[in-house]
Short mmCIF file of C-alpha atoms in Angstrom, two decimals:
data_model
loop_
_atom_site.label_atom_id
_atom_site.label_comp_id
_atom_site.label_asym_id
_atom_site.label_seq_id
_atom_site.Cartn_x
_atom_site.Cartn_y
_atom_site.Cartn_z
CA MET A 1085 27.18 -18.57 -15.84
CA GLN A 1086 23.85 -16.86 -15.55
CA ILE A 1087 24.72 -13.17 -15.55
CA ILE A 1088 27.79 -11.72 -17.20
CA PHE A 1089 28.77 -8.04 -17.12
CA ASP A 1090 31.44 -7.07 -19.60
CA LYS A 1091 33.03 -3.66 -19.03
CA VAL A 1092 29.78 -1.92 -18.21
CA ASN A 1093 29.82 1.86 -17.84
CA TYR A 1094 26.99 4.18 -17.04
CA ILE A 1095 27.01 7.97 -17.10
CA TYR A 1096 24.03 9.90 -15.77
CA SER A 1097 22.87 12.82 -17.96
CA ASP A 1098 25.67 12.18 -20.42
CA GLY A 1099 26.88 15.30 -22.23
CA THR A 1100 25.45 17.90 -19.84
CA ALA A 1101 26.83 19.88 -16.94
CA PHE A 1102 25.17 17.40 -14.56
CA SER A 1103 26.85 14.32 -16.02
CA ARG A 1104 28.13 11.84 -13.47
CA HIS A 1105 30.05 8.64 -14.09
CA ALA A 1106 27.98 6.33 -11.88
CA ILE A 1107 29.58 2.97 -12.65
CA LYS A 1108 32.94 2.40 -14.27
CA ASP A 1109 34.20 -0.58 -16.25
CA ILE A 1110 32.37 -3.22 -14.28
CA SER A 1111 32.94 -6.86 -15.20
CA PHE A 1112 31.82 -9.96 -13.32
CA THR A 1113 29.98 -13.23 -13.65
CA ILE A 1114 27.31 -14.67 -11.41
CA ASN A 1115 26.54 -18.39 -11.46
CA LYS A 1116 23.15 -19.99 -11.12
CA GLY A 1117 22.17 -20.55 -7.50
CA GLU A 1118 24.78 -18.23 -6.02
CA PHE A 1119 24.09 -15.91 -3.10
CA ILE A 1120 25.88 -12.63 -3.77
CA GLY A 1121 26.24 -9.84 -1.25
CA LEU A 1122 26.69 -6.36 -2.71
CA ILE A 1123 28.10 -3.76 -0.34
CA GLY A 1124 29.28 -0.20 -0.74
CA HIS A 1125 28.97 3.24 0.79
CA THR A 1126 25.92 5.39 -0.06
CA GLY A 1127 26.32 6.70 -3.59
CA SER A 1128 28.85 4.06 -4.62
CA GLY A 1129 26.68 2.95 -7.53
CA LYS A 1130 25.04 -0.17 -6.09
CA SER A 1131 21.50 0.79 -7.00
CA THR A 1132 22.54 1.87 -10.48
CA LEU A 1133 24.36 -1.42 -10.96
CA ILE A 1134 21.42 -3.65 -10.03
CA GLN A 1135 19.05 -1.73 -12.31
CA HIS A 1136 21.24 -2.80 -15.21
CA MET A 1137 20.64 -6.45 -14.41
CA ASN A 1138 17.01 -6.37 -15.49
CA GLY A 1139 17.42 -3.76 -18.20
CA LEU A 1140 15.75 -0.83 -16.44
CA ILE A 1141 18.84 1.25 -17.15
CA LYS A 1142 20.72 0.86 -20.39
CA ALA A 1143 24.48 0.96 -20.04
CA THR A 1144 26.25 3.85 -21.76
CA ASP A 1145 28.94 1.40 -22.74
CA GLY A 1146 29.58 -2.34 -22.35
CA ARG A 1147 27.64 -5.59 -22.66
CA ILE A 1148 25.41 -7.63 -20.37
CA TYR A 1149 24.54 -11.28 -20.95
CA PHE A 1150 21.72 -13.19 -19.27
CA ASN A 1151 21.68 -16.97 -19.79
CA GLY A 1152 24.12 -16.51 -22.62
CA GLN A 1153 22.10 -13.88 -24.51
CA ASP A 1154 23.09 -10.28 -25.02
CA ILE A 1155 20.27 -8.25 -23.47
CA TYR A 1156 21.01 -5.23 -25.65
CA GLU A 1157 20.46 -7.20 -28.84
CA LYS A 1158 17.80 -5.70 -31.06
CA ASN A 1159 14.96 -8.15 -30.61
CA TYR A 1160 15.68 -9.14 -27.05
CA ASN A 1161 12.50 -9.15 -24.96
CA LEU A 1162 13.25 -6.93 -21.98
CA ARG A 1163 9.89 -7.58 -20.35
CA SER A 1164 10.52 -11.30 -20.24
CA LEU A 1165 13.97 -10.54 -18.80
CA ARG A 1166 12.29 -8.55 -16.04
CA SER A 1167 10.11 -11.51 -15.15
CA LYS A 1168 13.19 -13.73 -14.87
CA VAL A 1169 15.29 -11.22 -12.96
CA GLY A 1170 13.07 -10.02 -10.14
CA LEU A 1171 14.14 -6.71 -8.67
CA VAL A 1172 12.87 -5.57 -5.29
CA PHE A 1173 13.61 -1.88 -4.82
CA GLN A 1174 14.43 -0.11 -1.61
CA TYR A 1175 11.26 0.55 0.39
CA PRO A 1176 9.26 -1.66 -1.96
CA GLU A 1177 6.10 -1.01 0.05
CA HIS A 1178 5.91 2.36 -1.71
CA GLN A 1179 4.83 0.58 -4.88
CA LEU A 1180 1.68 -1.02 -3.41
CA PHE A 1181 -1.45 0.33 -5.05
CA GLU A 1182 -4.27 -2.22 -5.18
CA THR A 1183 -7.32 -2.41 -2.93
CA THR A 1184 -6.37 -5.74 -1.41
CA VAL A 1185 -3.11 -7.51 -0.62
CA PHE A 1186 -3.98 -10.41 -2.88
CA LYS A 1187 -4.82 -8.25 -5.92
CA ASP A 1188 -1.58 -6.38 -5.52
CA VAL A 1189 0.49 -9.56 -5.66
CA VAL A 1190 -1.48 -10.76 -8.70
CA PHE A 1191 -0.37 -7.63 -10.61
CA GLY A 1192 3.06 -9.07 -11.48
CA PRO A 1193 2.02 -12.44 -12.92
CA ALA A 1194 -0.99 -10.82 -14.63
CA ASN A 1195 1.45 -8.60 -16.53
CA LEU A 1196 3.11 -11.75 -17.85
CA GLY A 1197 -0.15 -12.59 -19.63
CA LEU A 1198 -0.83 -15.79 -17.68
CA ASP A 1199 -4.40 -16.97 -17.21
CA LYS A 1200 -6.28 -15.89 -14.12
CA LEU A 1201 -6.07 -19.16 -12.23
CA GLU A 1202 -2.33 -19.45 -12.72
CA CYS A 1203 -1.84 -15.84 -11.58
CA GLU A 1204 -3.83 -16.42 -8.41
CA LEU A 1205 -2.04 -19.66 -7.71
CA ARG A 1206 1.35 -17.97 -8.01
CA ALA A 1207 0.23 -15.02 -5.89
CA TYR A 1208 -1.04 -17.32 -3.16
CA GLU A 1209 2.15 -19.34 -3.24
CA ALA A 1210 4.30 -16.20 -3.06
CA LEU A 1211 2.33 -14.82 -0.12
CA LYS A 1212 2.74 -18.13 1.71
CA MET A 1213 6.48 -18.02 1.00
CA VAL A 1214 6.88 -14.65 2.70
CA GLY A 1215 4.63 -15.74 5.56
CA ILE A 1216 1.49 -13.68 4.97
CA GLY A 1217 -1.48 -15.50 6.49
CA ASP A 1218 -4.88 -16.10 4.89
CA ASP A 1219 -6.51 -13.55 7.17
CA LEU A 1220 -4.58 -10.72 5.51
CA LEU A 1221 -5.31 -11.57 1.88
CA ASP A 1222 -8.34 -9.29 1.68
CA ALA A 1223 -6.92 -6.49 3.81
CA SER A 1224 -5.93 -3.21 2.21
CA PRO A 1225 -2.16 -3.11 1.79
CA PHE A 1226 -2.20 0.35 3.37
CA GLU A 1227 -3.51 -1.04 6.68
CA LEU A 1228 -0.59 -3.41 7.25
CA SER A 1229 2.40 -2.86 9.50
CA GLY A 1230 5.74 -1.83 7.98
CA GLY A 1231 7.20 -5.33 8.00
CA GLN A 1232 4.04 -6.87 6.55
CA LYS A 1233 3.91 -4.30 3.75
CA ARG A 1234 7.49 -5.06 2.87
CA ARG A 1235 6.81 -8.78 2.74
CA VAL A 1236 3.75 -8.25 0.54
CA ALA A 1237 5.85 -6.13 -1.82
CA ILE A 1238 8.51 -8.84 -2.00
CA ALA A 1239 5.78 -11.39 -2.70
CA GLY A 1240 4.68 -9.14 -5.58
CA VAL A 1241 8.00 -9.83 -7.26
CA LEU A 1242 8.27 -13.48 -6.19
CA ALA A 1243 4.88 -14.21 -7.75
CA MET A 1244 6.50 -13.85 -11.17
CA ARG A 1245 8.71 -16.81 -10.21
CA PRO A 1246 12.00 -15.16 -11.14
CA GLU A 1247 15.20 -17.17 -11.57
CA VAL A 1248 17.22 -14.38 -10.01
CA LEU A 1249 16.06 -12.26 -7.10
CA ILE A 1250 17.73 -8.92 -6.45
CA LEU A 1251 16.93 -7.11 -3.22
CA ASP A 1252 18.01 -3.54 -2.52
CA GLU A 1253 18.37 -3.19 1.24
CA PRO A 1254 15.30 -5.27 2.05
CA THR A 1255 15.76 -4.73 5.78
CA ALA A 1256 16.16 -0.92 5.83
CA GLY A 1257 13.94 0.70 8.43
CA LEU A 1258 12.67 -2.54 9.96
CA ASP A 1259 12.92 -3.56 13.61
CA PRO A 1260 15.44 -6.33 14.46
CA ARG A 1261 12.75 -8.98 14.47
CA GLY A 1262 11.31 -7.97 11.10
CA ARG A 1263 14.84 -7.88 9.77
CA ASP A 1264 15.77 -11.40 10.84
CA ASP A 1265 12.41 -12.57 9.56
CA ILE A 1266 12.98 -11.26 6.05
CA LEU A 1267 16.57 -12.45 5.87
CA GLU A 1268 15.52 -15.93 7.00
CA LYS A 1269 12.85 -16.01 4.28
CA ILE A 1270 15.41 -15.01 1.66
CA ALA A 1271 17.89 -17.63 2.85
CA TYR A 1272 15.10 -20.21 2.78
CA LEU A 1273 14.22 -19.31 -0.82
CA HIS A 1274 17.86 -19.68 -1.77
CA ARG A 1275 18.21 -23.06 -0.05
CA GLU A 1276 14.95 -24.59 -1.17
CA SER A 1277 14.39 -23.33 -4.69
CA GLY A 1278 18.01 -22.71 -5.67
CA MET A 1279 17.16 -19.15 -6.67
CA THR A 1280 20.11 -16.89 -7.41
CA ILE A 1281 20.08 -14.09 -4.83
CA ILE A 1282 21.77 -10.72 -5.00
CA LEU A 1283 21.45 -8.86 -1.74
CA VAL A 1284 22.39 -5.20 -1.37
CA THR A 1285 22.93 -4.29 2.25
CA HIS A 1286 24.72 -2.10 4.74
CA SER A 1287 24.79 -4.73 7.44
CA MET A 1288 28.01 -6.73 7.36
CA GLU A 1289 26.63 -9.21 9.88
CA ASP A 1290 23.74 -10.09 7.56
CA ILE A 1291 25.97 -10.62 4.63
CA ALA A 1292 28.59 -12.64 6.51
CA ASN A 1293 25.85 -15.04 7.57
CA TYR A 1294 24.37 -15.70 4.16
CA ALA A 1295 26.44 -14.69 1.14
CA ASP A 1296 28.68 -17.03 -0.85
CA ARG A 1297 30.56 -14.18 -2.45
CA LEU A 1298 30.85 -10.48 -1.78
CA PHE A 1299 31.01 -7.64 -4.29
CA VAL A 1300 32.40 -4.40 -2.89
CA MET A 1301 31.68 -1.15 -4.73
CA ASN A 1302 33.51 2.11 -4.19
CA ARG A 1303 32.87 5.29 -6.20
CA GLY A 1304 31.37 3.43 -9.10
CA GLU A 1305 34.06 0.79 -9.28
CA LEU A 1306 33.88 -2.87 -8.34
CA VAL A 1307 36.95 -3.03 -6.11
CA MET A 1308 36.65 -6.54 -4.64
CA GLN A 1309 34.79 -9.71 -5.53
CA ASP A 1310 35.67 -12.66 -3.37
CA LYS A 1311 34.51 -14.98 -0.59
CA ALA A 1312 33.25 -13.16 2.50
CA LYS A 1313 36.20 -14.23 4.64
CA ALA A 1314 38.72 -13.03 2.08
CA VAL A 1315 36.97 -9.66 1.74
CA PHE A 1316 36.65 -9.11 5.47
CA SER A 1317 40.33 -9.88 6.02
CA HIS A 1318 40.94 -6.56 4.23
CA TYR A 1319 38.94 -4.73 6.85
CA LYS A 1320 41.41 -1.85 6.99
CA GLU A 1321 40.80 -1.13 3.31
CA LEU A 1322 37.06 -1.49 3.80
CA GLU A 1323 37.22 1.19 6.45
CA LYS A 1324 38.80 3.57 3.97
CA MET A 1325 35.66 3.11 1.85
CA HIS A 1326 33.47 3.91 4.86
CA LEU A 1327 32.59 0.25 5.27
CA ALA A 1328 33.51 -2.20 8.00
CA ALA A 1329 33.89 -5.89 8.76
CA PRO A 1330 31.45 -7.73 11.06
CA GLN A 1331 32.03 -6.95 14.71
CA VAL A 1332 33.25 -10.45 15.54
CA THR A 1333 36.10 -9.98 13.08
CA TYR A 1334 37.22 -7.01 15.14
CA VAL A 1335 36.93 -9.02 18.35
CA MET A 1336 39.05 -11.82 16.93
CA ASN A 1337 41.65 -9.39 15.64
CA ALA A 1338 41.79 -7.65 19.03
CA LEU A 1339 42.26 -11.00 20.76
CA ARG A 1340 45.08 -11.91 18.46
CA ASP A 1341 46.74 -8.56 19.13
CA GLN A 1342 46.55 -9.43 22.84
CA GLY A 1343 48.56 -12.57 22.11
CA PHE A 1344 45.82 -15.21 21.94
CA GLN A 1345 46.28 -17.92 19.32
CA VAL A 1346 43.00 -17.51 17.41
CA SER A 1347 42.36 -17.46 13.69
CA THR A 1348 41.01 -14.09 12.66
CA ASP A 1349 38.88 -15.20 9.75
CA ALA A 1350 35.73 -15.81 11.77
CA THR A 1351 32.95 -13.65 10.31
CA THR A 1352 29.88 -14.99 12.10
CA VAL A 1353 29.15 -15.31 15.79
CA GLU A 1354 28.85 -19.07 15.39
CA GLU A 1355 32.34 -19.41 13.91
CA ALA A 1356 33.76 -17.15 16.60
CA ARG A 1357 32.12 -19.27 19.28
CA LYS A 1358 33.73 -22.45 17.94
CA GLU A 1359 37.08 -20.76 17.68
CA LEU A 1360 36.91 -19.42 21.22
CA LEU A 1361 35.71 -22.74 22.67
CA GLY A 1362 38.64 -24.41 20.97
CA LEU A 1363 40.96 -21.87 22.55
CA LEU A 1364 39.53 -22.45 26.03
CA GLN A 1365 39.86 -26.22 25.77
CA ARG A 1366 43.45 -26.03 24.65
CA MET B 399 13.25 10.02 -18.73
CA ILE B 400 11.25 12.88 -17.21
CA ARG B 401 14.38 14.58 -16.01
CA ASP B 402 15.18 15.84 -19.50
CA ILE B 403 12.85 18.80 -19.07
CA THR B 404 15.17 21.73 -18.48
CA ILE B 405 12.62 24.53 -18.54
CA GLY B 406 12.29 26.16 -15.13
CA GLN B 407 15.37 24.37 -13.82
CA TYR B 408 18.24 25.96 -11.96
CA TYR B 409 21.63 25.82 -13.64
CA PRO B 410 24.40 26.14 -11.04
CA SER B 411 27.21 28.50 -12.06
CA ASN B 412 28.90 31.58 -10.68
CA SER B 413 28.15 34.34 -13.15
CA VAL B 414 27.26 37.97 -12.46
CA LEU B 415 23.68 37.08 -13.26
CA HIS B 416 23.64 34.32 -10.67
CA ARG B 417 24.87 36.72 -8.01
CA LEU B 418 22.35 39.48 -8.73
CA ASP B 419 19.59 40.18 -6.24
CA PRO B 420 16.56 38.06 -7.19
CA ARG B 421 14.36 41.18 -7.09
CA VAL B 422 16.40 42.70 -9.92
CA LYS B 423 15.94 39.58 -11.99
CA LEU B 424 12.21 39.38 -11.30
CA ILE B 425 11.54 43.02 -12.13
CA GLY B 426 14.00 42.90 -15.03
CA THR B 427 12.23 39.88 -16.51
CA PHE B 428 8.88 41.60 -16.10
CA ILE B 429 10.15 44.70 -17.91
CA PHE B 430 11.68 42.52 -20.60
CA ILE B 431 8.37 40.74 -21.23
CA VAL B 432 6.50 44.06 -21.40
CA SER B 433 9.13 45.44 -23.76
CA LEU B 434 8.50 42.59 -26.21
CA PHE B 435 5.10 44.04 -27.01
CA MET B 436 6.12 47.69 -27.33
CA PHE B 437 7.36 47.72 -30.91
CA ASN B 438 6.46 46.45 -34.32
CA THR B 439 9.56 47.05 -36.42
CA LEU B 440 12.40 44.83 -37.52
CA TYR B 441 14.89 47.05 -35.65
CA GLY B 442 13.05 46.34 -32.41
CA TYR B 443 13.68 42.64 -32.87
CA ILE B 444 17.34 43.29 -33.49
CA VAL B 445 17.69 45.34 -30.30
CA VAL B 446 15.92 42.64 -28.26
CA ALA B 447 18.05 39.90 -29.81
CA LEU B 448 21.23 41.82 -29.00
CA PHE B 449 20.15 42.43 -25.42
CA LEU B 450 19.11 38.82 -24.92
CA GLY B 451 22.34 37.56 -26.47
CA ALA B 452 24.38 39.72 -24.12
CA VAL B 453 22.45 38.47 -21.09
CA ILE B 454 22.82 34.83 -22.15
CA LYS B 455 26.55 35.39 -22.60
CA LEU B 456 26.74 36.93 -19.12
CA SER B 457 24.80 34.08 -17.53
CA LYS B 458 27.41 31.46 -18.52
CA VAL B 459 24.61 28.95 -19.14
CA PRO B 460 25.59 26.93 -22.23
CA PHE B 461 23.32 27.76 -25.16
CA ARG B 462 22.85 24.05 -25.90
CA PHE B 463 21.32 23.59 -22.47
CA ILE B 464 18.90 26.48 -23.00
CA ALA B 465 17.97 25.27 -26.46
CA ARG B 466 17.10 21.83 -25.13
CA GLY B 467 14.50 23.38 -22.88
CA MET B 468 12.93 25.09 -25.89
CA LYS B 469 11.97 21.73 -27.37
CA ALA B 470 9.14 21.57 -24.86
CA ILE B 471 7.36 24.54 -26.40
CA VAL B 472 7.77 23.65 -30.06
CA VAL B 473 4.24 22.24 -30.25
CA LEU B 474 2.72 25.32 -28.66
CA MET B 475 4.65 27.53 -31.04
CA LEU B 476 3.65 25.60 -34.15
CA PHE B 477 0.05 25.73 -33.01
CA MET B 478 0.16 29.48 -32.59
CA MET B 479 2.01 30.06 -35.85
CA PHE B 480 -0.48 27.88 -37.67
CA PHE B 481 -3.42 30.03 -36.59
CA ASN B 482 -1.61 33.26 -37.33
CA LEU B 483 -0.52 32.02 -40.72
CA PHE B 484 -3.89 30.91 -42.01
CA PHE B 485 -6.41 33.10 -40.26
CA THR B 486 -5.05 36.62 -40.58
CA PRO B 487 -6.79 38.78 -43.18
CA GLY B 488 -4.63 40.67 -45.71
CA ASN B 489 -3.39 40.50 -49.30
CA THR B 490 -3.35 36.91 -50.49
CA ILE B 491 0.06 35.53 -51.43
CA PHE B 492 -1.08 32.10 -52.52
CA GLU B 493 -4.21 30.04 -52.30
CA LEU B 494 -4.65 26.29 -52.16
CA TRP B 495 -8.21 24.96 -51.98
CA ILE B 496 -9.58 26.62 -48.79
CA ILE B 497 -6.18 27.45 -47.40
CA LYS B 498 -5.18 31.04 -47.92
CA VAL B 499 -1.86 32.56 -46.91
CA THR B 500 -1.74 36.34 -46.69
CA ASP B 501 1.21 38.68 -46.39
CA ASN B 502 -0.01 39.91 -43.02
CA GLY B 503 -0.50 36.34 -41.86
CA LEU B 504 3.03 35.40 -42.83
CA ARG B 505 4.49 38.42 -41.06
CA GLN B 506 2.36 37.84 -37.98
CA ALA B 507 3.28 34.15 -37.80
CA VAL B 508 7.00 34.77 -38.07
CA PHE B 509 7.10 37.72 -35.69
CA MET B 510 4.82 36.13 -33.10
CA GLY B 511 6.96 33.01 -33.24
CA ILE B 512 10.10 35.04 -32.60
CA ARG B 513 8.41 36.96 -29.80
CA LEU B 514 7.36 33.74 -28.12
CA ILE B 515 10.90 32.39 -28.35
CA PHE B 516 12.25 35.64 -26.83
CA LEU B 517 9.67 35.46 -24.08
CA ILE B 518 10.49 31.89 -23.12
CA LEU B 519 14.24 32.49 -23.39
CA GLY B 520 14.04 35.57 -21.18
CA SER B 521 11.96 34.00 -18.46
CA SER B 522 13.81 30.68 -18.46
CA LEU B 523 17.04 32.62 -18.13
CA MET B 524 15.68 33.91 -14.84
CA THR B 525 14.99 30.42 -13.51
CA PHE B 526 18.33 29.12 -14.81
CA THR B 527 20.18 31.71 -12.76
CA THR B 528 18.02 31.91 -9.65
CA THR B 529 17.42 29.14 -7.14
CA PRO B 530 13.75 28.58 -6.25
CA ASN B 531 14.48 29.76 -2.73
CA GLN B 532 15.96 33.05 -3.91
CA LEU B 533 13.03 33.46 -6.24
CA THR B 534 10.43 33.18 -3.51
CA ASP B 535 12.53 35.37 -1.22
CA GLY B 536 12.54 38.03 -3.91
CA LEU B 537 8.83 37.70 -4.54
CA GLU B 538 8.08 37.93 -0.85
CA LYS B 539 10.08 41.13 -0.54
CA ILE B 540 8.55 42.71 -3.62
CA MET B 541 5.03 41.90 -2.48
CA ARG B 542 5.65 42.93 1.12
CA PRO B 543 3.51 46.12 0.81
CA LEU B 544 0.47 43.96 0.10
CA ASN B 545 0.63 42.85 3.72
CA HIS B 546 -1.10 46.12 4.63
CA ILE B 547 -4.22 45.08 2.78
CA LYS B 548 -4.24 41.72 4.60
CA VAL B 549 -2.68 39.60 1.87
CA PRO B 550 -0.77 36.73 3.58
CA VAL B 551 2.38 37.40 1.58
CA HIS B 552 4.70 35.25 3.69
CA GLU B 553 2.37 32.26 3.67
CA ILE B 554 1.91 32.48 -0.07
CA SER B 555 5.63 32.59 -0.70
CA MET B 556 6.22 29.74 1.74
CA MET B 557 3.66 27.62 -0.09
CA MET B 558 5.31 28.52 -3.35
CA SER B 559 8.78 27.55 -2.22
CA ILE B 560 7.49 24.27 -0.82
CA ALA B 561 5.68 23.54 -4.07
CA LEU B 562 8.81 24.31 -6.08
CA ARG B 563 10.94 22.19 -3.77
CA PHE B 564 8.57 19.28 -4.21
CA ILE B 565 8.75 19.23 -8.01
CA PRO B 566 12.11 17.45 -8.25
CA ILE B 567 11.23 15.21 -5.31
CA LEU B 568 8.01 14.06 -6.92
CA LEU B 569 9.70 13.65 -10.29
CA GLU B 570 12.27 11.40 -8.71
CA GLU B 571 9.54 9.51 -6.90
CA THR B 572 7.65 9.04 -10.17
CA ASP B 573 10.78 7.69 -11.77
CA LYS B 574 11.31 5.26 -8.89
CA ILE B 575 7.75 3.97 -8.77
CA MET B 576 7.67 3.64 -12.54
CA LYS B 577 10.79 1.49 -12.43
CA ALA B 578 9.45 -0.56 -9.54
CA GLN B 579 6.27 -1.32 -11.47
CA MET B 580 8.22 -2.03 -14.65
CA ALA B 581 10.22 -4.53 -12.63
CA ARG B 582 6.88 -6.21 -11.99
CA GLY B 583 6.19 -6.34 -15.70
CA ALA B 584 4.11 -3.16 -16.01
CA ASP B 585 4.01 -1.64 -19.47
CA PHE B 586 3.52 2.10 -19.75
CA GLU B 587 4.21 2.49 -23.43
CA SER B 588 2.08 0.24 -25.59
CA GLY B 589 -1.66 -0.08 -26.10
CA GLY B 590 -4.48 2.32 -26.90
CA VAL B 591 -5.50 5.41 -24.98
CA LEU B 592 -7.75 3.53 -22.57
CA LYS B 593 -5.18 0.84 -21.84
CA ARG B 594 -2.49 3.43 -21.29
CA ALA B 595 -4.66 5.47 -18.96
CA LYS B 596 -5.40 2.31 -17.01
CA SER B 597 -1.72 1.42 -16.83
CA LEU B 598 -1.15 4.70 -15.01
CA ILE B 599 -3.12 3.59 -11.95
CA PRO B 600 -0.22 1.57 -10.49
CA LEU B 601 1.87 4.73 -10.88
CA LEU B 602 -0.57 7.39 -9.67
CA VAL B 603 -1.92 5.68 -6.55
CA PRO B 604 1.50 5.18 -4.92
CA LEU B 605 2.53 8.68 -6.06
CA PHE B 606 -0.45 10.29 -4.31
CA VAL B 607 0.05 8.22 -1.21
CA SER B 608 3.68 9.24 -1.10
CA ALA B 609 2.89 12.93 -1.73
CA PHE B 610 0.47 12.96 1.22
CA ARG B 611 2.93 11.11 3.41
CA ARG B 612 5.65 13.61 2.58
CA ALA B 613 3.34 16.57 3.16
CA ASN B 614 2.42 15.13 6.53
CA ASP B 615 6.04 14.59 7.51
CA LEU B 616 6.95 18.09 6.42
CA ALA B 617 4.10 19.67 8.38
CA MET B 618 5.18 17.71 11.43
CA ALA B 619 8.81 18.74 11.02
CA MET B 620 7.85 22.41 10.64
CA GLU B 621 5.68 22.29 13.71
CA ALA B 622 8.43 20.58 15.68
CA ARG B 623 10.59 23.62 14.90
CA CYS B 624 7.85 25.96 16.14
CA TYR B 625 6.99 27.36 12.74
CA ARG B 626 3.96 29.61 13.10
CA GLY B 627 3.85 31.83 10.04
CA GLY B 628 5.62 35.01 9.05
CA ASP B 629 4.93 37.43 11.95
CA GLY B 630 8.17 38.59 13.52
CA ARG B 631 10.22 36.13 11.51
CA THR B 632 13.72 37.28 10.59
CA LYS B 633 15.97 36.04 7.82
CA MET B 634 19.44 34.60 7.99
CA LYS B 635 20.36 36.20 4.67
CA PRO B 636 18.18 39.28 4.21
CA LEU B 637 18.12 40.69 0.70
CA ARG B 638 20.06 43.93 0.28
CA TYR B 639 20.77 45.80 -2.92
CA GLN B 640 24.42 46.24 -3.85
CA GLY B 641 26.26 48.28 -6.46
CA LYS B 642 25.90 45.68 -9.20
CA ASP B 643 22.15 45.50 -8.61
CA TYR B 644 21.74 49.23 -9.27
CA ALA B 645 23.95 48.88 -12.33
CA ALA B 646 21.72 46.05 -13.58
CA TYR B 647 18.61 48.18 -13.03
CA ALA B 648 20.24 50.96 -15.05
CA CYS B 649 21.02 48.58 -17.92
CA VAL B 650 17.46 47.28 -18.01
CA LEU B 651 16.05 50.81 -17.98
CA VAL B 652 18.32 51.95 -20.82
CA TYR B 653 17.26 48.91 -22.81
CA PHE B 654 13.59 49.59 -22.08
CA ALA B 655 13.90 53.22 -23.10
CA ALA B 656 15.59 52.18 -26.35
CA VAL B 657 12.80 49.74 -27.18
CA ILE B 658 10.08 52.29 -26.42
CA ALA B 659 11.86 54.90 -28.49
CA LEU B 660 12.06 52.45 -31.38
CA GLY B 661 8.39 51.65 -30.93
CA ILE B 662 7.38 55.31 -31.22
CA PHE B 663 9.88 56.70 -33.70
CA GLY B 664 11.02 53.51 -35.42
CA ASP B 665 8.92 54.00 -38.53
CA GLN B 666 10.08 57.58 -39.08
CA LEU B 667 13.75 56.85 -38.41
CA PHE B 668 14.31 54.34 -41.13
#
């Protein structure tokens, strides 16, 4: 078990009139190499939760363990934790600051105190991973397109070679092509390097395609943590939390209501296609 | 981290003070500040303290919240008290090497300190109970006559309200960018002055870029709604004085008269 949360609570501006209980009694474990999808309505505490994972926010109450060590222990090195748990914020392109794309990606590894050659090697590797070509290395990050900026920003975190990669809505505001592109890259990283991925998203289709397990947050509480199919079978409850199941799940349910003998646990288009072909051949 | 600064913040509540016309609060605060410098007797301080206490009570803003904002000015206050304490001529109380404390210096330091606290308390009470929008509305109305001598009153107040509105936005943005860079291993806390200044570059560059982007977006959005300055513009909620506003004016005037009276006759009275 790589990450363990034990009854974690966080209260914003504790003890003032503005205090808000952002996350309540959250406990879970995440294993090495898992692909976790984190979903929840706006303001449900997702962003607050992920910032606990690399120690940017300190829990008001509760314990967090990374690789078996309590991260709130006195001499625990939070900066080394942050290099192992890479966190890509929403709209990460807003953090770009260097004069060239390459220098910006070097920033992360350079902060780890590695020598120059190693930093550049990692930066180059990370840029290749997200599909940024050699011709863009010396461009100013501010000249790139939206999708390119986002990929450069993700490379900036990947260059630290984290063991866990957390992405907060990495596809927000991108066109469909840029979206598929980024999701494919993330899935590739997960497959090839066995990196643990935690993906925060609003798109149920995305998450049904990739995630091993789903975490559902509602008003600061972790209300479900299960396989995607199991979570989406509760689609009526999800709707009460202003969430939904993938559209194919609705199609399958509608078909069943019409009297067709189909299983309703299909969550991706591919699964639905197989199911429907099977029905037609019967 | 940066959000702990409470000075100049709005504290939502529903007290009489919150519901007063912003013009009353602006003019009242101005009179209060002037009144602080109209007396030089102990009784004056007592009257001011009583008045301020009553207003704080009325505002329903918890005292702990107000006091937290005062932390920000402790350094300024110590600095001022230090100079008053050691550099005011008068009868020497005690001497240590080149340091000399005089009776006048001691009195000055203590009284100036108290005055400064009163001043900050009074003016922060105004911002605690008035939203930035109300504040600029009030200012605009008060300064309206200046329009006749070609002062662009509306534009100035519009700029002011935009600037005020942007403070929390930019603070939040700073917080976000700081965290994003910390996630990439940036260190804003350790090292010498030069190293720390350098470590601010990854914070300041994105912050400026984002400020310009937001300003651009806002300008575009205003233009899309045909904003073209203050001429002929009407308000959805125009400011109008009500009974309680006149009552508040009366209270402030009585207080002011009392302080002036103490300032003139205070020495003879007691």
